[in-house]
Every structure is written in structure tokens, then in C-alpha cells.
Short mmCIF file of C-alpha atoms in Angstrom, two decimals:
data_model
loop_
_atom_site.label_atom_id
_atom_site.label_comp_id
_atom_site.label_asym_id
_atom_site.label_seq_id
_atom_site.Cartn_x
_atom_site.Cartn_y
_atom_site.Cartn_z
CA UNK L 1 107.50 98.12 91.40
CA UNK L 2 106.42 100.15 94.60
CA UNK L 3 104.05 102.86 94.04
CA UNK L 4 105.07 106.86 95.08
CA UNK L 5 103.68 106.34 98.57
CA UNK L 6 105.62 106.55 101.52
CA UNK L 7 105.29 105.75 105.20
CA UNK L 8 105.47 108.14 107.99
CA UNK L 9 106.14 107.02 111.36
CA UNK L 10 104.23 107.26 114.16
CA UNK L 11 105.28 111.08 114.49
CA UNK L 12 103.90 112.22 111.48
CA UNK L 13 107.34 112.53 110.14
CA UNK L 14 108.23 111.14 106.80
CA UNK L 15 110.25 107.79 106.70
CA UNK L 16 113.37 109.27 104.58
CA UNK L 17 114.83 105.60 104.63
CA UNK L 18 111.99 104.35 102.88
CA UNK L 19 112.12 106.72 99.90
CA UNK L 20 116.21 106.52 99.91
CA UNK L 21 115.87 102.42 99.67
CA UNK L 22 113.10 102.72 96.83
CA UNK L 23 115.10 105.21 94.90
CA UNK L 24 118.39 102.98 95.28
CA UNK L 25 116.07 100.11 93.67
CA UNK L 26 114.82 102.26 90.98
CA UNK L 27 118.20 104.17 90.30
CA UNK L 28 119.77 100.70 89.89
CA UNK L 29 116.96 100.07 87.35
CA UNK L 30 116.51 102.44 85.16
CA UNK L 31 120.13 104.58 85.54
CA UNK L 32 122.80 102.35 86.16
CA UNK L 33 122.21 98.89 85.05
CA UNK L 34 121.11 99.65 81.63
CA UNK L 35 124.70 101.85 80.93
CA UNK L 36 126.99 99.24 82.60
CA UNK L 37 125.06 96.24 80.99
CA UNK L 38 125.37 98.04 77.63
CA UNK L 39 128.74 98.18 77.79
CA UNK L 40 129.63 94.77 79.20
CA UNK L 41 127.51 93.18 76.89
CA UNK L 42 130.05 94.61 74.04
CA UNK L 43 133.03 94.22 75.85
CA UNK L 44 132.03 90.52 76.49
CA UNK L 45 134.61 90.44 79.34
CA UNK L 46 136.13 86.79 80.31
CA UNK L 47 134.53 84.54 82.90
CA UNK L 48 136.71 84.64 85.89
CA UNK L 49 137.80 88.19 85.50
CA UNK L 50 135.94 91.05 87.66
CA UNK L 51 134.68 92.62 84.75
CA UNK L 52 133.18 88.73 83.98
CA UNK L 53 131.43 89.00 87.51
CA UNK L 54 130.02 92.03 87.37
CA UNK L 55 128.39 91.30 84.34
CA UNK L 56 127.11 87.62 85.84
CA UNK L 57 125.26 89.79 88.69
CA UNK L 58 123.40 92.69 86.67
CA UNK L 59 121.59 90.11 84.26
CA UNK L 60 119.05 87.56 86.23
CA UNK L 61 120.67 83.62 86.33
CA UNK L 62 118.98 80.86 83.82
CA UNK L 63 117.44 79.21 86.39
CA UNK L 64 118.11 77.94 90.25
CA UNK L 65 120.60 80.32 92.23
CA UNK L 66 120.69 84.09 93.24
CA UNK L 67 122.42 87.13 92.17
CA UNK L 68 122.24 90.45 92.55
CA UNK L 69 119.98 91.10 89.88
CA UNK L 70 117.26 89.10 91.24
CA UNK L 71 116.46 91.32 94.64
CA UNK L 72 115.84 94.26 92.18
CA UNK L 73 112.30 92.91 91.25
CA UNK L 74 111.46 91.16 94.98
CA UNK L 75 112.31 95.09 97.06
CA UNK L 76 109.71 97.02 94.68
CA UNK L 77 107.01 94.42 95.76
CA UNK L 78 108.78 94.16 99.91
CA UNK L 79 108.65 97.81 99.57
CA UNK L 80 104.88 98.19 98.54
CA UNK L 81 103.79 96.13 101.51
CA UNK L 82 105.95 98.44 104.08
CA UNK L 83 103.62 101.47 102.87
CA UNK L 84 100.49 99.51 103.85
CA UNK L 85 100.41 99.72 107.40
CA UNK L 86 101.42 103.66 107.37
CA UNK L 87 98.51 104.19 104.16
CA UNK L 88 95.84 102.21 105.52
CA UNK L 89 96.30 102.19 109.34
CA UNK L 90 93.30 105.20 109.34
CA UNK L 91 91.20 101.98 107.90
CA UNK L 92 91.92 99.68 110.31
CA UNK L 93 91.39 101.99 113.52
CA UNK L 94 88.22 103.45 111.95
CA UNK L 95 88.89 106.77 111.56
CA UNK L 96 88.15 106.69 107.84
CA UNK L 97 85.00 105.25 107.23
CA UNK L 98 85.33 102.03 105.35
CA UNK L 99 83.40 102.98 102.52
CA UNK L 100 82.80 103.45 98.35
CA UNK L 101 85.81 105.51 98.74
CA UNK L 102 88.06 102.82 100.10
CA UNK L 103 87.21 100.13 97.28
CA UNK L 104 87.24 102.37 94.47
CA UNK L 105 91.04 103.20 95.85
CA UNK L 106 92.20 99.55 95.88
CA UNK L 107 90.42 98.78 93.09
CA UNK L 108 91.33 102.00 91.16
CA UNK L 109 95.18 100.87 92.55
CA UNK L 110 94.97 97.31 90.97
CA UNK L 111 93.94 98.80 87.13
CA UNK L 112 96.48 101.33 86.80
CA UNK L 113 99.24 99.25 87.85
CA UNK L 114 97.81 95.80 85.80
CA UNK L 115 97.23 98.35 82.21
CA UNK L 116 100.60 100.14 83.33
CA UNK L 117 102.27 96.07 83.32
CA UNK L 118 100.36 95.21 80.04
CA UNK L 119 102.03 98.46 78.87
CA UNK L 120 105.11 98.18 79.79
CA UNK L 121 105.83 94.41 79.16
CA UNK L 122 102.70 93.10 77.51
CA UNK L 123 102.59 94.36 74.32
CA UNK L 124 99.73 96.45 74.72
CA UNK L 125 100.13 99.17 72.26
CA UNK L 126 100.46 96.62 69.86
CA UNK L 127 96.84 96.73 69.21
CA UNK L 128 97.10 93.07 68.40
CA UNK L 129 95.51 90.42 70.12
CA UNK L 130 98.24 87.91 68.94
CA UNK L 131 101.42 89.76 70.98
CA UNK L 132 99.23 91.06 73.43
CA UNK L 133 100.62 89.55 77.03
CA UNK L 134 98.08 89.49 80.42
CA UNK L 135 100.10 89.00 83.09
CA UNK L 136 103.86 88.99 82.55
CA UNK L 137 105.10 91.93 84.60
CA UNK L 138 106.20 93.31 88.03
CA UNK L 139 103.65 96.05 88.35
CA UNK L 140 100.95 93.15 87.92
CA UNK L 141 102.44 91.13 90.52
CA UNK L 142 102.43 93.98 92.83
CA UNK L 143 98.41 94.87 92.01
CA UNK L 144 97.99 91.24 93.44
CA UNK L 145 99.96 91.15 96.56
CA UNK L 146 99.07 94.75 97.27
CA UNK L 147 95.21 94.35 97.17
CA UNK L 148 95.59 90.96 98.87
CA UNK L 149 97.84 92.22 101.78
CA UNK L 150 95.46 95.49 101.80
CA UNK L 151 92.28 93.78 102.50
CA UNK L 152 93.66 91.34 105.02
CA UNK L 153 95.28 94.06 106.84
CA UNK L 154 92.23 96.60 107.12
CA UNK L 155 89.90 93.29 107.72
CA UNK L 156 91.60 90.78 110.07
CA UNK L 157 93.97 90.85 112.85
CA UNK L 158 97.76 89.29 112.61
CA UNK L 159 96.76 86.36 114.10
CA UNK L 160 94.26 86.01 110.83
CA UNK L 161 97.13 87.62 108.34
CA UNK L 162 99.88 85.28 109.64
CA UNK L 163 97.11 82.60 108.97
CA UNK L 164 96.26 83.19 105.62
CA UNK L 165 99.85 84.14 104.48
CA UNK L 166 101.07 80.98 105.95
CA UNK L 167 98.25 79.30 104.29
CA UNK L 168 99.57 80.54 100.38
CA UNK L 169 103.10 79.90 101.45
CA UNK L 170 102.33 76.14 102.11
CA UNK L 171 99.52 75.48 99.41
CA UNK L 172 102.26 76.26 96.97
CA UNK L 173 104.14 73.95 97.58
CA UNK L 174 101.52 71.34 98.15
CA UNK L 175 100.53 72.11 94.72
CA UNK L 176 104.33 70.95 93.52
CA UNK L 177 103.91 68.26 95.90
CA UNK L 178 100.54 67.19 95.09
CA UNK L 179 100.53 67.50 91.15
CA UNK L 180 103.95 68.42 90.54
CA UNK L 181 106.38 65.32 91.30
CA UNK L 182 108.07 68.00 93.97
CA UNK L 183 110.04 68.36 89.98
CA UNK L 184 111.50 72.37 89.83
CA UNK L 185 112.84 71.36 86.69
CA UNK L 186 113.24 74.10 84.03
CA UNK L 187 110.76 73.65 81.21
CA UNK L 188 108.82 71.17 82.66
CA UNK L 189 107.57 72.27 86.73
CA UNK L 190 104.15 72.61 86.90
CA UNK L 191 104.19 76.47 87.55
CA UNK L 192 104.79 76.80 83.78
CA UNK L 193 102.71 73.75 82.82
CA UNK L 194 100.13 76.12 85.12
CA UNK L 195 100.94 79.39 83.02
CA UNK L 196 100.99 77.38 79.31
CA UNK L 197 97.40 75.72 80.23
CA UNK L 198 95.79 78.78 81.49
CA UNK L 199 97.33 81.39 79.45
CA UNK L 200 98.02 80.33 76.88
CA UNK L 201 99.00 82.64 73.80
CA UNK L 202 98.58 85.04 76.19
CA UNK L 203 101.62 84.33 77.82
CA UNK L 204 105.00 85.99 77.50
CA UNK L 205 107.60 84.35 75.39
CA UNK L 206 104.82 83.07 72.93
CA UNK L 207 106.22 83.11 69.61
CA UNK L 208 103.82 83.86 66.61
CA UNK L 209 104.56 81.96 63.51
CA UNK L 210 101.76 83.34 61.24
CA UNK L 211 98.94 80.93 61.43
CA UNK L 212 100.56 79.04 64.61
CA UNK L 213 102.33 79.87 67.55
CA UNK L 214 104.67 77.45 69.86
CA UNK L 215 106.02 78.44 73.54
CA UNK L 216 109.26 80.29 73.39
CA UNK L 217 111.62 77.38 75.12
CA UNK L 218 114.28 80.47 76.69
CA UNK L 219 111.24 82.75 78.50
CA UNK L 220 110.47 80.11 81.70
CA UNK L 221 109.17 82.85 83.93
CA UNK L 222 105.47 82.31 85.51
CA UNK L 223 102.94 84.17 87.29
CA UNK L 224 99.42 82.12 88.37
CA UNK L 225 101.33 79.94 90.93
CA UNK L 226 103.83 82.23 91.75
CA UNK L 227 100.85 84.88 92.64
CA UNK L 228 100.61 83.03 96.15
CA UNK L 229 104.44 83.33 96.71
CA UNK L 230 103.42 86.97 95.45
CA UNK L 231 101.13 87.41 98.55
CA UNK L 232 103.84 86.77 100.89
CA UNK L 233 106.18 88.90 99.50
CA UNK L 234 104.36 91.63 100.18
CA UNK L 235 103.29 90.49 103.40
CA UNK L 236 106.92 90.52 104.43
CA UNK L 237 107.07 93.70 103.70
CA UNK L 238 103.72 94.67 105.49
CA UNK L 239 105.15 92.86 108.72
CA UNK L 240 108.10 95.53 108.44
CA UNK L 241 105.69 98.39 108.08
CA UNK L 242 104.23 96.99 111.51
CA UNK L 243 107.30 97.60 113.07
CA UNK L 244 108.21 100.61 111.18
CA UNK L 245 105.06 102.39 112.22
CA UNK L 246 105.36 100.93 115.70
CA UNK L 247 106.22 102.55 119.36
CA UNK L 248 109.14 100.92 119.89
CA UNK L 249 112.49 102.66 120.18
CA UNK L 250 114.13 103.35 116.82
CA UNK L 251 117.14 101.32 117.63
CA UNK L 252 114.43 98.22 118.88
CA UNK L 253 113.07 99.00 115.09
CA UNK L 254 116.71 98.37 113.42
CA UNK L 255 116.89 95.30 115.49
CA UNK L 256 113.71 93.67 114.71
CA UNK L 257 114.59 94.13 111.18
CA UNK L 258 117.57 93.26 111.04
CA UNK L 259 116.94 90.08 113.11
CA UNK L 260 114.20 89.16 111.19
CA UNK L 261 115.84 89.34 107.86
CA UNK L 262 118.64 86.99 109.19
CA UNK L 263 116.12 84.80 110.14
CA UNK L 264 114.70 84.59 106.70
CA UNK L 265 117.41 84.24 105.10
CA UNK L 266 118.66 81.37 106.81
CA UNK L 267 115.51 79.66 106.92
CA UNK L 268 115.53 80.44 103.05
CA UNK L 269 118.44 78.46 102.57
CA UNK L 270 117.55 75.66 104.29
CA UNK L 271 114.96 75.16 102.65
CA UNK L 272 116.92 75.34 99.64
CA UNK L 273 117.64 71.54 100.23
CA UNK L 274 114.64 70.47 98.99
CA UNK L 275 113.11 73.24 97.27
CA UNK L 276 115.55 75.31 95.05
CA UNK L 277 115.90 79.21 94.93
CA UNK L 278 114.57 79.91 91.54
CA UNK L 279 113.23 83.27 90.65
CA UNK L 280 111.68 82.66 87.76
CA UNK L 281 108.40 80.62 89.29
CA UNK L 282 109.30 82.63 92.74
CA UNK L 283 109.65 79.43 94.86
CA UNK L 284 109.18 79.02 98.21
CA UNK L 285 113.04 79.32 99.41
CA UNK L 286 113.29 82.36 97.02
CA UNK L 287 109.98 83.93 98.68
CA UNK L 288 112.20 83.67 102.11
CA UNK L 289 115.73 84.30 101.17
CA UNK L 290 115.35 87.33 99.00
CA UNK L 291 112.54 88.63 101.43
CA UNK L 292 115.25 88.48 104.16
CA UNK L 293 118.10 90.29 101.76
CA UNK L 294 114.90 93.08 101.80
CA UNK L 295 114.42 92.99 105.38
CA UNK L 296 118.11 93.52 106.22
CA UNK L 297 118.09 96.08 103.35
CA UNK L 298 115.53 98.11 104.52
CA UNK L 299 117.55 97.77 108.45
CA UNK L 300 120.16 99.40 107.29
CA UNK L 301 118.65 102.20 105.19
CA UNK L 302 116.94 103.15 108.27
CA UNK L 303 119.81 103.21 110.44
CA UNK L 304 121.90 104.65 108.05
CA UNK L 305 118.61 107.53 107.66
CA UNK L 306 116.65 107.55 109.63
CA UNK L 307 118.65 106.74 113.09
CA UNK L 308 122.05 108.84 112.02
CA UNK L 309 120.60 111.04 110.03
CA UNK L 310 123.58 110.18 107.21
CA UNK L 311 121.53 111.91 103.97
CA UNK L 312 124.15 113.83 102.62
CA UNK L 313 124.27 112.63 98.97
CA UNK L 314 120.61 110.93 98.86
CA UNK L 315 119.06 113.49 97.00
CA UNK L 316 119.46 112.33 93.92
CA UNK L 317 118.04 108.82 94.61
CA UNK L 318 114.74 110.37 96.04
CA UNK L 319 114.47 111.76 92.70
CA UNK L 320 113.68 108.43 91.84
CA UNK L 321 111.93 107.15 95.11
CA UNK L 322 109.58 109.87 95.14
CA UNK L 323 108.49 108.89 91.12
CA UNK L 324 108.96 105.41 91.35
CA UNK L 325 105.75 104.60 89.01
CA UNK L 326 106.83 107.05 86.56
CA UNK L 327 111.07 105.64 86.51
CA UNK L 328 109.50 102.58 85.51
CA UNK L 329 107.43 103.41 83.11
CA UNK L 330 109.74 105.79 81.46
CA UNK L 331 112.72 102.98 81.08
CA UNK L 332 110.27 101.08 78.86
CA UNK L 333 109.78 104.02 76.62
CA UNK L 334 111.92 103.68 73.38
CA UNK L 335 113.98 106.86 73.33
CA UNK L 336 116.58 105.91 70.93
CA UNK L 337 115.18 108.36 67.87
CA UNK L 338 115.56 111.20 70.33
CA UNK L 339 119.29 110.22 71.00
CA UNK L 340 120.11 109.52 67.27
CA UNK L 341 118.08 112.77 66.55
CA UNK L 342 121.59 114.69 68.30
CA UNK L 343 124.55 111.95 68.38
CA UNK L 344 123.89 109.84 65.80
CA UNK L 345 127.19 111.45 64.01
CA UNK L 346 129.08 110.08 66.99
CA UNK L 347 128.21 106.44 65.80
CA UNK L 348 131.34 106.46 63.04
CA UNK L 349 133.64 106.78 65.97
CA UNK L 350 132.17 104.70 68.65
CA UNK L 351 131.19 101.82 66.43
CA UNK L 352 129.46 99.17 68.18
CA UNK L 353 130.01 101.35 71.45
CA UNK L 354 127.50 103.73 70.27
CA UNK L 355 124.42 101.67 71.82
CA UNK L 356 126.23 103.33 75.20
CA UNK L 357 126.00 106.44 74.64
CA UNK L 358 122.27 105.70 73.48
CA UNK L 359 121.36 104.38 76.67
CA UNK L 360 123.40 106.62 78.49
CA UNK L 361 121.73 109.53 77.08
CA UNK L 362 118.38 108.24 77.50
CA UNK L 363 118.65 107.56 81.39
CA UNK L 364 120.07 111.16 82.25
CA UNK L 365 117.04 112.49 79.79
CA UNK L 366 114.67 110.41 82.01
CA UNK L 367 116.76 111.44 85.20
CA UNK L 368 115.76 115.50 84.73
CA UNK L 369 112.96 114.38 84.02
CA UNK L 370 112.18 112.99 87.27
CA UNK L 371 113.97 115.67 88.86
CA UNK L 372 112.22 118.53 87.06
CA UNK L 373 108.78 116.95 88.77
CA UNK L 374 110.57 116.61 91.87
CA UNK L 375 111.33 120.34 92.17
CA UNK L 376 108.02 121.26 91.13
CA UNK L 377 106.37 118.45 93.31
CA UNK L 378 104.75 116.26 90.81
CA UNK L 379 104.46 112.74 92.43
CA UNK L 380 102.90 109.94 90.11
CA UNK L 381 101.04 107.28 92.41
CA UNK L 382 98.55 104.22 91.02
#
């Protein structure tokens, strides 16, 4: 999940594309996803119908292929590495003194958003050790690419980046190839034989059975491994912030972008051949293809932005751009007692229908929310 800072270009002026493109990610999140899948999941439309494949692309696949569900959680962490280049270019050309202030900011960075993950996905206010999860979310997989990316950036030139980057992108798949039979079978690849050695319990989808505990065999997502494929996530996005930031024309910008994201995207599906596109371990054609879908995404937000100038009705979704941090963590705060607290004597008409309302209710209540901070200029960054 991308953090509240944006990138200005090299004119001091504030990239509005950037902000727009975050806020369609998080609106899609935590406004309209949750109210559409609410109701589909009730209406349990047919497969084949349109209702059928809408509801196929707002919930993520079981395992190899790629909907639209599954660029939601790759643009927060593309998006995080475009700010780099704009946040830390005072670093790099030594301006800012590289200093105690610089490492307690990436390190400061990395804790919020790893406690804000263990928050919001692992369990932490259980106060028990036996649900309590260590690395099963998207804000943790953004502390890692982000302080990765960050250092390299500030410390090494793109010769050395491009190096290193490359350098995760192939050990992970020497690792498959290596130890792991080149098998991307569900249940059995060595990115979750990775996650079940080293994290045991700890892991999400562990179920407790008192005394004992087995591995749940529906949760198959993994994070160890995956943290290389991480790296270059966010490196993709990084390489856009070059260009973003850069002297070139605005239209040259578009163009690079675009370009580039074709390019990705192709290569992403060739190598699709021989290693699937699975989310869920973030393999290597996934890294590629959905880092291209971001690339082209981010294009066209900034043509649409901040080359035309078309921002009439993008207010609302810089509500959420601007407060990405605090979207997120506000869609993983139960507020169903608040919403039975006022409607609950609509549930004898709506029936099974009444779950919603509930969730309709509670993502307009975290909407003003958002936009009560944005009027009054409350930004919540890691």
C-alpha cells in the first residue's frame, strides 16, 4: 500500500497523476469493491453471465492466471517506488546530508508500515502469540521493497540498481530451479515449503486446534521468497519515478512509460511458458506482467492529468490518494456495531441483503472521514 507521499516534478509542481492513480487504487479498495462484492456474493450470479464476470474479477483467482483483482495489491507497491526518486533525490545529489536523520527515516518508515501489516492482517491485537501473524500483509511487503529500493537508489548508480535488481529477479528463480523441481504447483512449490519451514505458526492461514495446529490447505500465499520479486516491484516503479522526475518533454515521459509497460508485459507473458503468472508466491512472469499493467497505468493517468489537464471529477479520489495509509487501515477496522447501532431495523426487510447496506455504510463513514482530513489538511504518512 503506497504511503501519503507524492512526487513533484522537476518544477516543483505536484504530480496530480500520481495522487489521482493512488486514489483510484485505494477507492477501488476500500469503497467500491467491498459494496459490489457484498452484493454479488449474495446474488451468486451464474457463470457465463456479466454479472458472473464481474464477480470472477473483484475476488483474486485460486492460483495461476490474472484478473483484475490482482493489480490492486502490485500498484500500491509500483506506486511507492515512483515516490522514491522525487523523496530522496536531495540524498542522492547531496544536498541533505546523509546522516542520523536519514536512517532513522527509513528505518522509522519500515516499523510503522511492518506493526501497521501485523495490525491490519496479522492478528496483532489479539494479544495472543498463537494467531499472531509476522509477515502476511501488503504494507510489510512494501517496508521491504521500499527500504531496499531506497538504499540502492541514494547509494549506487543505475548501472549498480539494474545490477542488483536483476540479480533478485534471477536468484528467484534459480532458487525454483535449484531446489524447487522448476514445480509452481499449488500446495507444494517451494515458496510455501520456504514460508511453512521458516515461519511456521507464524504464518497466515495457520489453523489452531487447541494443543496443535496444522497449515490451513486454502491460504497458499507466501512472502520470504516472494520478498526478492518484492524488490523489483518496487524498482519498477522507481525506474518510472526516474523518468517522471526527469527533463524530458512531458509527452517523451508518456512515451517512455507507456513503451516500457508494453514491453513488460509482453516479456511477462512469455515468460509465462515456463514460469506461470501466479500471484500468490509473486512469480517471476507476474513480477513483469502486472508491473507493465502499472507502468501503462500510471502513462495514462499522466496524460490524462498531468499532460491535458482532464481533473474535473478527481477530487474525490485524491481524497483517498492523499490518505492512502489511513484508507487502508480504516477498511480493516470492524465498523459493523456502528452501522447496526442506526440500521439494524432495516435488517427485517433486506434479509440477507442487509450485509450491503453494512458495508455500504461503513465505506461512505470512512469516505468523510478521509475527506474531513483532506479539507483540514491532515495527511497520514509512515
Amino acid at each position: 500500500m503506497a504511503t501519503s507521499s507524492s512526487g513533484q516534478n522537476a518544477s516543483g509542481q505536484r504530480l496530480l497523476s500520481l495522487d489521482v492513480l493512488r486514489g483510484f487504487d485505494l477507492a477501488l479498495l476500500v469503497l467500491i469493491q467491498p459494496v459490489i462484492f457484498a452484493l454479488l456474493e449474495k446474488m451468486q450470479p451464474a457463470q457465463g453471465s456479466f454479472l458472473g464476470f464481474v464477480y470472477s474479477q473483484i475476488e483474486h483467482l485460486p492460483w495461476d492466471g490474472f484478473c483484475f483483482w490482482d493489480i490492486i495489491m502490485p500498484l500500491f507497491m509500483f506506486m511507492s517506488g515512483i515516490t522514491i526518486p522525487f523523496a530522496m533525490s536531495k540524498y542522492k545529489s547531496g544536498s541533505s546530508v546523509i546522516g542520523y536523520r536519514f536512517y532513522e527515516r527509513i528505518i522509522k518508515r519500515f516499523v510503522v508500515l511492518w506493526i501497521l501489516g501485523m495490525f491490519c492482517q496479522g492478528n496483532l491485537m489479539d494479544l495472543d502469540i498463537h494467531t499472531l501473524k509476522l509477515y502476511s500483509n501488503t504494507l510489510q511487503s512494501i517496508a521491504v521493497g521500499y527500504v531496499v529500493v531506497s538504499f540502492l537508489y541514494v547509494f549506487t548508480s543505475i548501472r549498480t540498481q539494474l545490477c542488483v535488481v536483476s540479480f533478485f529477479f534471477v536468484a528467484y528463480i534459480a532458487v525454483f530451479a535449484i531446489w524447487g523441481g522448476m514445480d509452481f504447483t499449488i500446495g507444494t512449490n517451494i515458496c510455501q515449503q520456504i514460508d511453512n519451514h521458516l515461519l511456521g505458526h507464524f504464518r497466515d492461514g495457520v489453523i489452531w486446534h487447541g494443543n496443535y495446529w496444522s497449515f490451513d490447505p486454502d491460504y497458499n500465499y507466501t512472502w520470504i521468497l516472494s520478498s526478492l520479486n518484492f524488490v523489483v516491484t518496487v524498482y519498477l516503479g522507481c525506474l518510472s519515478g526516474y523518468v517522471l522526475k526527469g527533463d524530458r518533454t512531458k509527452m517523451n515521459k508518456f512515451l517512455y512509460l507507456l513503451l516500457g509497460g508494453i514491453i513488460l508485459i509482453a516479456t511477462g507473458l512469455l515468460l509465462n511458458e515456463w514460469i506461470p503468472i501466479i500471484k500468490h508466491i509473486w512469480s517471476s512472469s507476474m513480477t513483469l506482467f502486472s508491473g507493465g499493467i502499472c507502468m501503462v497505468l500510471m502513462s495514462v493517468f499522466y496524460f490524462c492529468i498531468d499532460i491535458k489537464g482532464w481533473t474535473k471529477g478527481t477530487k474525490w479520489l485524491r481524497v483517498y490518494g492523499m490518505n492512502s495509509l489511513a484508507a487502508y487501515v480504516m477498511i480493516h477496522i470492524p465498523l459493523d456495531s456502528i452501522t447496526d447501532c442506526f440500521f439494524h431495523g432495516f435488517r427485517q426487510w433486506l434479509g440477507i441483503y442487509y450485509v450491503v447496506l453494512q458495508v455500504a455504510v461503513e465505506v461512505l463513514v470512512i469516505f468523510f472521514v478521509l475527506k474531513w482530513m483532506f479539507k483540514h489538511q491532515v495527511f497520514i504518512k509512515a
